[in-house]
Short mmCIF file of C-alpha atoms and ligand atoms in Angstrom, two decimals:
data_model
loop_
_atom_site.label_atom_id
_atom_site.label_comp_id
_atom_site.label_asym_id
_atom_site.label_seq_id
_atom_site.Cartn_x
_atom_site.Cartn_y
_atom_site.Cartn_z
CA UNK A 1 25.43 0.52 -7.79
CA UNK A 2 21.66 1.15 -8.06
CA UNK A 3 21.29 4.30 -5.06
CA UNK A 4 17.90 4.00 -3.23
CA UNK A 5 16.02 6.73 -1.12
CA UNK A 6 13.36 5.53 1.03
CA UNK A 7 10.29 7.37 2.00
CA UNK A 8 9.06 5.23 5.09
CA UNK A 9 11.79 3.84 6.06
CA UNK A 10 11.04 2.73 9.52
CA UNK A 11 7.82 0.91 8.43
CA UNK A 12 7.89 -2.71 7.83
CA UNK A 13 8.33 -2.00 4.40
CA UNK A 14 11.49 0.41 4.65
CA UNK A 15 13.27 -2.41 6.90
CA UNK A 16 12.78 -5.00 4.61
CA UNK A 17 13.46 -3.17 1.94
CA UNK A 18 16.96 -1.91 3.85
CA UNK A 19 17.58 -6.40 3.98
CA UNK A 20 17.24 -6.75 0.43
CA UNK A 21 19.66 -3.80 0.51
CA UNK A 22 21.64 -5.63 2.68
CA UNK A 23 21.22 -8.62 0.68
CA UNK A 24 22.33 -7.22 -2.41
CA UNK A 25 26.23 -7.76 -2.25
CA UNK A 26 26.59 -3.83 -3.00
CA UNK A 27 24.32 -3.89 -6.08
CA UNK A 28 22.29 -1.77 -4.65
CA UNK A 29 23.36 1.37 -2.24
CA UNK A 30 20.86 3.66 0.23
CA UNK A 31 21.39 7.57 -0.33
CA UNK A 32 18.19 8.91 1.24
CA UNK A 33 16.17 7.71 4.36
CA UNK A 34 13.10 9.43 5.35
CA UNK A 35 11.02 8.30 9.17
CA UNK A 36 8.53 9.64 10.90
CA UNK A 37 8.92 9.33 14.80
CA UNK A 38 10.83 6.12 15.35
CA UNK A 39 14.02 8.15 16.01
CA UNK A 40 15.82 5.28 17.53
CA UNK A 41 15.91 2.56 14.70
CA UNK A 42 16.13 5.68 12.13
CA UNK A 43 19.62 6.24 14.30
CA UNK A 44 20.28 2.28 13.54
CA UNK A 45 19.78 2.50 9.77
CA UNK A 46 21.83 5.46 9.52
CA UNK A 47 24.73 3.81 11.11
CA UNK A 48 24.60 1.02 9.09
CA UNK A 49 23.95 2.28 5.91
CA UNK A 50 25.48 6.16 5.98
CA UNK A 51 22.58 7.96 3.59
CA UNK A 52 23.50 11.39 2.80
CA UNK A 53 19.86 12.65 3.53
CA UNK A 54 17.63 12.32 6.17
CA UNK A 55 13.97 13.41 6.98
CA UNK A 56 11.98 13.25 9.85
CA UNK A 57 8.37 14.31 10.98
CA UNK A 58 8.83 17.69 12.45
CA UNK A 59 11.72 19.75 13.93
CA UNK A 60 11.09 18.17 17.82
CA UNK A 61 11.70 14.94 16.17
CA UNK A 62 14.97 16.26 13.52
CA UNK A 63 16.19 17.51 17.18
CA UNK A 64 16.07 14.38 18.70
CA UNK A 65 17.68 12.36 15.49
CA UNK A 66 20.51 14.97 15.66
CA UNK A 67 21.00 14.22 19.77
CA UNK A 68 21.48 10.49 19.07
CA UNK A 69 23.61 10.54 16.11
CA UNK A 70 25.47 13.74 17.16
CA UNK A 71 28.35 14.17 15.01
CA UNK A 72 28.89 10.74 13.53
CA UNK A 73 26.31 11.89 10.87
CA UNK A 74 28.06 13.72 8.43
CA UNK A 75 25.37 14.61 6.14
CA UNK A 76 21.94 16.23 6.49
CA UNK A 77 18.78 15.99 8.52
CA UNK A 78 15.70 17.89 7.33
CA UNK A 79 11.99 17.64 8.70
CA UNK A 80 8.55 18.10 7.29
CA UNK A 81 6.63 18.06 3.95
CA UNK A 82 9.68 20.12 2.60
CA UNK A 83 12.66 17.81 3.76
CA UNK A 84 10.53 14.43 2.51
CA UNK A 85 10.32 16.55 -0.70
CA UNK A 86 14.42 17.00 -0.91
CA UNK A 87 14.49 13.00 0.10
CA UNK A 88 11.67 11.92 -2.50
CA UNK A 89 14.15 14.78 -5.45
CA UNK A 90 17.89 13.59 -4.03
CA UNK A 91 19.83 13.93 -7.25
CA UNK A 92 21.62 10.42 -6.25
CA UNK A 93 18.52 8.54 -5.77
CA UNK A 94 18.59 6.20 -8.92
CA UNK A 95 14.61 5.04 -7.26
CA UNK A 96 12.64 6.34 -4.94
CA UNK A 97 10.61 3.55 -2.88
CA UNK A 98 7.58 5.33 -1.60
CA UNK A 99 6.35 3.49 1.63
CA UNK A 100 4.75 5.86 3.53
CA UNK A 101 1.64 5.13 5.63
CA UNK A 102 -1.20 6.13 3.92
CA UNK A 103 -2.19 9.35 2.59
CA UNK A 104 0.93 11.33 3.64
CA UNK A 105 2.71 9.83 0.79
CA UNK A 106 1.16 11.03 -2.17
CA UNK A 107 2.99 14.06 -2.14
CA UNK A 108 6.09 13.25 -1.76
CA UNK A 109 5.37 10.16 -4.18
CA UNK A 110 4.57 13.20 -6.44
CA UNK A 111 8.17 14.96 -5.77
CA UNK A 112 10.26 11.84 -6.76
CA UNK A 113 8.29 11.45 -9.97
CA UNK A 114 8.53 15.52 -10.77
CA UNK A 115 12.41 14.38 -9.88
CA UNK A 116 12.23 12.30 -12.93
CA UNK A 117 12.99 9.24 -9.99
CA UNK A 118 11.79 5.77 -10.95
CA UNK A 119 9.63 4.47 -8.17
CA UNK A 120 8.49 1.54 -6.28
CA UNK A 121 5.19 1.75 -4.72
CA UNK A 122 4.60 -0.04 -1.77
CA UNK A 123 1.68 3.15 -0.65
CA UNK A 124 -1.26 2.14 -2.37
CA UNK A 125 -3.11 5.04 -0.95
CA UNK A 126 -1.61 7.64 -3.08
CA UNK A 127 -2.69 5.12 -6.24
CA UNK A 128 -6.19 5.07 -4.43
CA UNK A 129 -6.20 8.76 -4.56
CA UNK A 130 -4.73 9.89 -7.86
CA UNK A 131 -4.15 7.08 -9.55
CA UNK A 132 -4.94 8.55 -12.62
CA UNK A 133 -2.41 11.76 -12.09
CA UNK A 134 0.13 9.77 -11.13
CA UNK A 135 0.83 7.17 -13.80
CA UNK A 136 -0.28 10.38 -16.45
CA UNK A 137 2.77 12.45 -14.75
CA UNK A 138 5.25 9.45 -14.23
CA UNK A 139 4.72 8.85 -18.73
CA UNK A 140 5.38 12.32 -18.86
CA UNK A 141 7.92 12.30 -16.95
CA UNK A 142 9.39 9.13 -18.25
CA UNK A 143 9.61 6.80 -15.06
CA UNK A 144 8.45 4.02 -13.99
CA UNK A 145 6.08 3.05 -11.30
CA UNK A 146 6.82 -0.31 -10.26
CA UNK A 147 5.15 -2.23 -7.40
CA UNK A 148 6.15 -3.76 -3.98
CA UNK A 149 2.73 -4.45 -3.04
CA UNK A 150 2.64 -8.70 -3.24
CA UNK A 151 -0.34 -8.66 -5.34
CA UNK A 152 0.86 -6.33 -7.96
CA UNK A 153 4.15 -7.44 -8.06
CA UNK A 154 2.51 -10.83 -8.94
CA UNK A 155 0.70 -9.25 -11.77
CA UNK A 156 3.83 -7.12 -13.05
CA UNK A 157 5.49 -10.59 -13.12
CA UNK A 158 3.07 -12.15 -15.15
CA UNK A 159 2.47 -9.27 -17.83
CA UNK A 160 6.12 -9.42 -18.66
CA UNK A 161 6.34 -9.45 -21.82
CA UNK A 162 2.54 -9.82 -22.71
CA UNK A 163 0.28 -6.99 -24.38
CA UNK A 164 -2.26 -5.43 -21.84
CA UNK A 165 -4.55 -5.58 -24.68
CA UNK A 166 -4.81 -9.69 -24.49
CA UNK A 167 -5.27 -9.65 -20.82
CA UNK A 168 -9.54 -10.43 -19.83
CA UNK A 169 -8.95 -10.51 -16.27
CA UNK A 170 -6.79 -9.35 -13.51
CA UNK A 171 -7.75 -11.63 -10.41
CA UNK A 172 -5.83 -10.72 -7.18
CA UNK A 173 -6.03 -12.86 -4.63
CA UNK A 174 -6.26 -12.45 -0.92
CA UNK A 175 -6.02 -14.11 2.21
CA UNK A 176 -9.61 -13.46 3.91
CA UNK A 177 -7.43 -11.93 7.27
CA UNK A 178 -7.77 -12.92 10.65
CA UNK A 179 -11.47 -13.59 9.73
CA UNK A 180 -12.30 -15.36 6.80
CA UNK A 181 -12.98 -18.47 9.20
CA UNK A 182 -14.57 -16.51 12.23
CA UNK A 183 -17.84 -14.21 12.87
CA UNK A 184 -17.30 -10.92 12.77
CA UNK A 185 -18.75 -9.27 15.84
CA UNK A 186 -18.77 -5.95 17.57
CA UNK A 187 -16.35 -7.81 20.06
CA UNK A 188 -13.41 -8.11 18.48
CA UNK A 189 -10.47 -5.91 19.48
CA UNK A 190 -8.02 -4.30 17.96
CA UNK A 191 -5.41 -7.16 19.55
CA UNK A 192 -7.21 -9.66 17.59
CA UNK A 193 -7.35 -7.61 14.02
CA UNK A 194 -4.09 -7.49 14.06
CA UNK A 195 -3.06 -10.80 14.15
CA UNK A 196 -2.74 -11.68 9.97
CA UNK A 197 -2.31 -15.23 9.81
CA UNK A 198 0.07 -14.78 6.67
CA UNK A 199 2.08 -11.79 6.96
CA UNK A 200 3.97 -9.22 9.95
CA UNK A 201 2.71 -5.80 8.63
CA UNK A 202 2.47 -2.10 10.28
CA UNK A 203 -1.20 -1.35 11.86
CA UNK A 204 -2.70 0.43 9.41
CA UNK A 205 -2.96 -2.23 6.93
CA UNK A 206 -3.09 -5.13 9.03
CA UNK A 207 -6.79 -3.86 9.92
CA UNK A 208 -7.20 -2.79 6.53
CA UNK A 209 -6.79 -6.78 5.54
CA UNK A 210 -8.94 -7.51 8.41
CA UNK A 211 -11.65 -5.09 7.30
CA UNK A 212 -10.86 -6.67 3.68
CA UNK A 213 -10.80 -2.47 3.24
CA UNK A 214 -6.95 -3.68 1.49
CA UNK A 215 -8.08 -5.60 -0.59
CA UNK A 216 -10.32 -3.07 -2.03
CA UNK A 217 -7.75 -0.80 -1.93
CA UNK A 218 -5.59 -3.09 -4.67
CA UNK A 219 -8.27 -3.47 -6.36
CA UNK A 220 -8.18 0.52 -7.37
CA UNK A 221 -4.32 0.61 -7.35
CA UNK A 222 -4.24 -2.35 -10.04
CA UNK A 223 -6.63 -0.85 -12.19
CA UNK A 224 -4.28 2.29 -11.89
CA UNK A 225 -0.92 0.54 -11.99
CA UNK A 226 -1.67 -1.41 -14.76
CA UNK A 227 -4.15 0.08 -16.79
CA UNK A 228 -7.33 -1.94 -17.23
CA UNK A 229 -10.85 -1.31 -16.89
CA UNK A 230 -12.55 -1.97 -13.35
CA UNK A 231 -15.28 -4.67 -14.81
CA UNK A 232 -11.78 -6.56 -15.35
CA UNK A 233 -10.49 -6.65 -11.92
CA UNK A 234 -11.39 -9.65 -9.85
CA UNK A 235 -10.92 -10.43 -6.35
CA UNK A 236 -10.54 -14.03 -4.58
CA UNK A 237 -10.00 -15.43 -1.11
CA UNK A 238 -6.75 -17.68 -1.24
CA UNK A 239 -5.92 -18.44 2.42
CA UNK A 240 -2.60 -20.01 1.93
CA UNK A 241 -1.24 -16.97 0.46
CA UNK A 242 0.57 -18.93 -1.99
CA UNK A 243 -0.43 -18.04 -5.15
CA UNK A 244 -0.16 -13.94 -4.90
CA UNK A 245 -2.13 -13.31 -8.00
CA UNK A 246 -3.32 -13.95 -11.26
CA UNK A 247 -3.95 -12.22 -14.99
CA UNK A 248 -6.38 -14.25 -17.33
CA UNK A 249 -5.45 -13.78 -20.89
CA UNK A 250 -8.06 -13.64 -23.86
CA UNK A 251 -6.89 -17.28 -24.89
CA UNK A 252 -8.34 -18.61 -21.57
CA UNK A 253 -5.08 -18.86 -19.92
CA UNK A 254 -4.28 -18.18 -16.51
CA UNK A 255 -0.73 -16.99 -15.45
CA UNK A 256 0.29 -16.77 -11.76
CA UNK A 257 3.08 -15.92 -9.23
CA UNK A 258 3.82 -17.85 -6.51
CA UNK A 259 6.32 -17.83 -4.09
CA UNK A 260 6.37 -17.97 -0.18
CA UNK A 261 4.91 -14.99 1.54
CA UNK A 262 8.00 -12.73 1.85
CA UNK A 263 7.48 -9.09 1.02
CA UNK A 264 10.93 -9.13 0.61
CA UNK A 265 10.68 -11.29 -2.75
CA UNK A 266 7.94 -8.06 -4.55
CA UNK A 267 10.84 -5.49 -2.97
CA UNK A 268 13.92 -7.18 -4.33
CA UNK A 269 11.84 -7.91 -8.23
CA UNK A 270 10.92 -4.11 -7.80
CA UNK A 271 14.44 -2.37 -6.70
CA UNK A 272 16.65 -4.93 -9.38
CA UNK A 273 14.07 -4.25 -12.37
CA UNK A 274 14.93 -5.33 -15.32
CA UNK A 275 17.12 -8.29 -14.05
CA UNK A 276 15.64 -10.83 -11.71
CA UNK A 277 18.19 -11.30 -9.05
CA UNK A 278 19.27 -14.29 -7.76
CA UNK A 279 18.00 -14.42 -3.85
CA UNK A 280 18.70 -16.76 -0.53
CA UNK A 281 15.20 -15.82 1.15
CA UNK A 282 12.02 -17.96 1.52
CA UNK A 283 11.78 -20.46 -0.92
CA UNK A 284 8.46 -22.79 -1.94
CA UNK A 285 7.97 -26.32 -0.84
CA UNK A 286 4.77 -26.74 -2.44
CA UNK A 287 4.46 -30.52 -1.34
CA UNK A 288 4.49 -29.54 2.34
CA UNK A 289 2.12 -26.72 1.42
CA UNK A 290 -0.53 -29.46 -0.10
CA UNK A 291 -3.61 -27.52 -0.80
CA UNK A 292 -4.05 -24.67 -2.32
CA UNK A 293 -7.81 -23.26 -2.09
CA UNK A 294 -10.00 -20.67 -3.47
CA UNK A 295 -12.94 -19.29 -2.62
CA UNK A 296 -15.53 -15.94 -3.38
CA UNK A 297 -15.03 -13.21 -1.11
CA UNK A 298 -18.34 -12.58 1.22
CA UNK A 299 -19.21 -9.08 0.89
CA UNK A 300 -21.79 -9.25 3.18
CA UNK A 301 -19.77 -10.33 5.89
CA UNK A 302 -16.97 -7.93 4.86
CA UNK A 303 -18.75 -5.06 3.67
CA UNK A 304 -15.52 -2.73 3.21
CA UNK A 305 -14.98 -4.88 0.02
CA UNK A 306 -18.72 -3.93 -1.31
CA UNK A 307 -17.50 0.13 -0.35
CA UNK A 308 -14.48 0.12 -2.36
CA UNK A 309 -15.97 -1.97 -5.57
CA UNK A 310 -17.98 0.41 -5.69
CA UNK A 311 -15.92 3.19 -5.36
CA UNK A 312 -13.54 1.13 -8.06
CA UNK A 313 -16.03 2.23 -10.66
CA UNK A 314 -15.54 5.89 -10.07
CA UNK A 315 -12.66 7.63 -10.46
CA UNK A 316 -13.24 11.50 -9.25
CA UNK A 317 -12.77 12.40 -5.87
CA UNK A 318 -14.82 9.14 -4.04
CA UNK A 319 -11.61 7.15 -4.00
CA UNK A 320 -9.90 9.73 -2.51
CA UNK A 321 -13.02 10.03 0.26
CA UNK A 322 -13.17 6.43 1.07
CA UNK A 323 -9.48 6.16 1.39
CA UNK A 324 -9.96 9.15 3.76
CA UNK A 325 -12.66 8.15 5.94
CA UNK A 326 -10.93 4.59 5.95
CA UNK A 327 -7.92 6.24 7.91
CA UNK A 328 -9.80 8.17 10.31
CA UNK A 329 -12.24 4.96 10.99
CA UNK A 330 -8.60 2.69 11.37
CA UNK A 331 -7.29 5.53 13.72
CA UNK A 332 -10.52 5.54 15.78
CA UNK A 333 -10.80 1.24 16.16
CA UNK A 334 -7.23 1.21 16.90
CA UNK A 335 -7.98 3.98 19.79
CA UNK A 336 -11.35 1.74 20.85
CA UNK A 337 -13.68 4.47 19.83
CA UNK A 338 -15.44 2.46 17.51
CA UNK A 339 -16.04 -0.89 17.38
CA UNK A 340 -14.93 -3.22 14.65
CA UNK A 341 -18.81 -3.55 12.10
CA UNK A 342 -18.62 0.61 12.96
CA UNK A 343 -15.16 0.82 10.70
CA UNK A 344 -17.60 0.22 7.78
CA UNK A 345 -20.46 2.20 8.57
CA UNK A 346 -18.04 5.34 9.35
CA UNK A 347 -16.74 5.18 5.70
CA UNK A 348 -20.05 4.54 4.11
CA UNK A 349 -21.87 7.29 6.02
CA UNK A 350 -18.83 9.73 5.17
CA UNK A 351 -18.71 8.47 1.71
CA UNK A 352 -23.01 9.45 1.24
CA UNK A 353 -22.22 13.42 2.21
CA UNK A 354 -19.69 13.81 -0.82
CA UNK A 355 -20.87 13.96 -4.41
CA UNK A 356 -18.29 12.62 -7.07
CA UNK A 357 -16.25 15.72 -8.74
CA UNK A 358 -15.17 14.10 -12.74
CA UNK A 359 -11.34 15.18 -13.39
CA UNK A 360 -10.14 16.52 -10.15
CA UNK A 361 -7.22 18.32 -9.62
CA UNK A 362 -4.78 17.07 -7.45
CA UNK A 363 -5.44 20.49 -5.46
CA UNK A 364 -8.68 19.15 -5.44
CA UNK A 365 -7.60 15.41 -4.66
CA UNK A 366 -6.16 16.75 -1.38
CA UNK A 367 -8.91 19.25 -0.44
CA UNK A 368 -11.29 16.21 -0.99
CA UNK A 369 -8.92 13.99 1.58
CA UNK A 370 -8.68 16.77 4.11
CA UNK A 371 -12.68 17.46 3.42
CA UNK A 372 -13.61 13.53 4.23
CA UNK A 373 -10.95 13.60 7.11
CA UNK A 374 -13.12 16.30 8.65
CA UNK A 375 -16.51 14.81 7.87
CA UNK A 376 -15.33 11.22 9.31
CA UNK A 377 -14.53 12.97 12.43
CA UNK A 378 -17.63 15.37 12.64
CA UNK A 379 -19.95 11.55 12.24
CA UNK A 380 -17.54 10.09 15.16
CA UNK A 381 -18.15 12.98 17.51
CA UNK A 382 -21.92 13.85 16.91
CA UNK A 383 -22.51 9.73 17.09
CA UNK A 384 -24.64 9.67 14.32
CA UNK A 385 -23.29 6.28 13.19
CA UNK A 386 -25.72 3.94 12.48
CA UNK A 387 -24.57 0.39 14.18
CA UNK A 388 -25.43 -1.77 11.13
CA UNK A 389 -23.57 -0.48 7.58
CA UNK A 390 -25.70 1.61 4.80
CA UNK A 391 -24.91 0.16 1.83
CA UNK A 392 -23.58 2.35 -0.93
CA UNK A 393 -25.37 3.44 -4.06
MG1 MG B 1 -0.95 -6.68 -0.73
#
């Protein structure tokens, strides 16, 4: 049995990933669950699935875990950056799926690969971050980082087995959000951003695919992931969400993945690597899907995209500023204290007060975040956000 901890395991990632547990006829086992607040389904998956370890947020919320389980929970519940650490290390995690929401997961992310723990990455922020520390630690370190994100696991699929070398272009598609069809206008709530036409995901990066900010965000986590330089890395509106990506090979050739739009498919490929598993979920009818289509993304209209191209081509501390500012601009439309075009302008304006910094640290990856955090909020507060976005230079 293949033993699994789980950083995030409340998200929508950690339940699905706890069905293709489920799934998995006792091929694959959980030993490690770490939440945040959600107490009362982390209670749930304990019962069910009788981890060893748990983590929680903070010791208010490891009290309340311990009320509702009581005594039935024979092993142990820790809290903080120092119990996700022991979850992200358990010596009987065979993988580590790191699902946390945003940046909080880089460190532990870190932890697991430290652990020697393969991982799958379904946090793109800690790629966004420290891409380049991370991949450079988990070689050392021997481990693999595999993705969950749909995209990349659609990539991983179709470089099986092929040199990186031959590969020209890395095109990842995406749906265009909620919308690719509509106007974008100061108007739209956060009710309406978070309605994906494709895919049931947490808040964060449902606006973050409304913003098209995700979609940036994969762009910087393949080019991490997978190695290739950023004048490689394509990105394409494919509404039907069919086709989840595609490499280009040097012969002219175009590989893709497609499969329905389960997130449970990229988990499953991720958490059995190297076998492919035979599964019951979703499967493709691709003569009631009809047409597939394929357009250029409009970075006028969705200027997040334009930020983090940009920010693709850099590779200091900017990624880990825009990621940053992204969070605190998310946090701040979700709470209506910007409006939807001001997500944009908030992480370009932050973006502009931070000069690039070549070979950071990761000391200096997470000053940088908590630096930008700080900035973000200083621009919301003093109002000095311009209502139309700057664009980046
Ligand atoms: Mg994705």
């Amino acid at each position: 049995m293949k033993k699994i901890a789980i950083l995030g395991a409340t998200g929508t990632i950690g339940a699905n990933t706890l069905d293709v547990v489920r799934f998995s006829e006792g091929q694959l086992g959980v030993c490690a669950l770490a939440g945040g607040r959600n107490i009362a389904l982390l209670a749930q998956q304990m019962e069910e699935f009788c981890p060893k370890l748990v983590a929680v947020l903070d010791t208010a919320q490891a009290d309340a875990l311990k009320k509702v389980v009581g005594r039935r929970f024979g092993g142990e519940i820790l809290h903080g950056d120092a119990g996700y650490a022991e979850v992200a290390g358990f010596h009987e995690a065979d993988l580590v799926v790191s699902a946390m929401v945003g940046a909080a997961g880089l460190k532990p992310t870190i932890a697991a690969i430290n652990a020697g723990k393969d991982i799958a990455i379904a946090n793109k922020e800690t790629l966004v971050m420290a891409g380049r520390i991370v991949m450079t630690l988990a070689e050392k370190q021997g481990t693999r980082v595999l993705p969950i994100d749909s995209e990349h696991s659609a990539i991983f699929q179709c470089l099986n087995g092929e040199d990186i070398r031959n590969v020209s272009r890395i095109i990842i598609t995406a749906s265009g959000g909620p919308f690719f069809r509509q106007e974008i206008t100061k108007e739209i709530t956060p009710a309406s951003a978070m309605q994906h036409p494709r895919w049931r995901m947490g808040k964060k990066i449902s606006i973050d695919s409304a913003t098209m900010m995700n979609k940036g965000l994969e762009l910087i986590e393949a080019r991490w992931l997978f190695g290739v330089s950023p004048d490689r890395l394509v990105a394409i509106i494919h509404p039907q969400s069919i086709v989840h990506s595609l490499v280009e090979f040097n012969d002219g050739s175009l590989l893709a993945q497609l499969a329905a739009p389960d997130m449970r498919l990229a988990i499953a490929y991720a958490l059995h690597f190297p076998e492919r598993k035979p599964l019951n979920f979703s499967r493709l009818d691709l003569v009631s899907v009809g047409a597939l289509e394929f357009f250029p993304p409009d970075e006028e209209k969705f200027p997040c995209l334009a930020i983090a191209r940009s920010v693709l081509h850099t590779d200091g501390i900017l990624p880990a500023v825009m990621n940053a500012a992204n969070e605190i601009a998310v946090e701040a439309f979700l709470a209506e204290r910007i409006d939807f075009l001001q997500i944009s302008s908030l992480i370009a304006a932050t973006l502009s007060s931070f000069k690039d910094k070549e070979n950071p640290s990761l000391e200096e990856i997470i000053q940088a975040d908590a630096l930008a955090r700080a900035e973000a909020e200083r621009i919301l507060t003093e109002r000095v956000l311009v209502a139309s976005y700057p664009r980046v230079t």
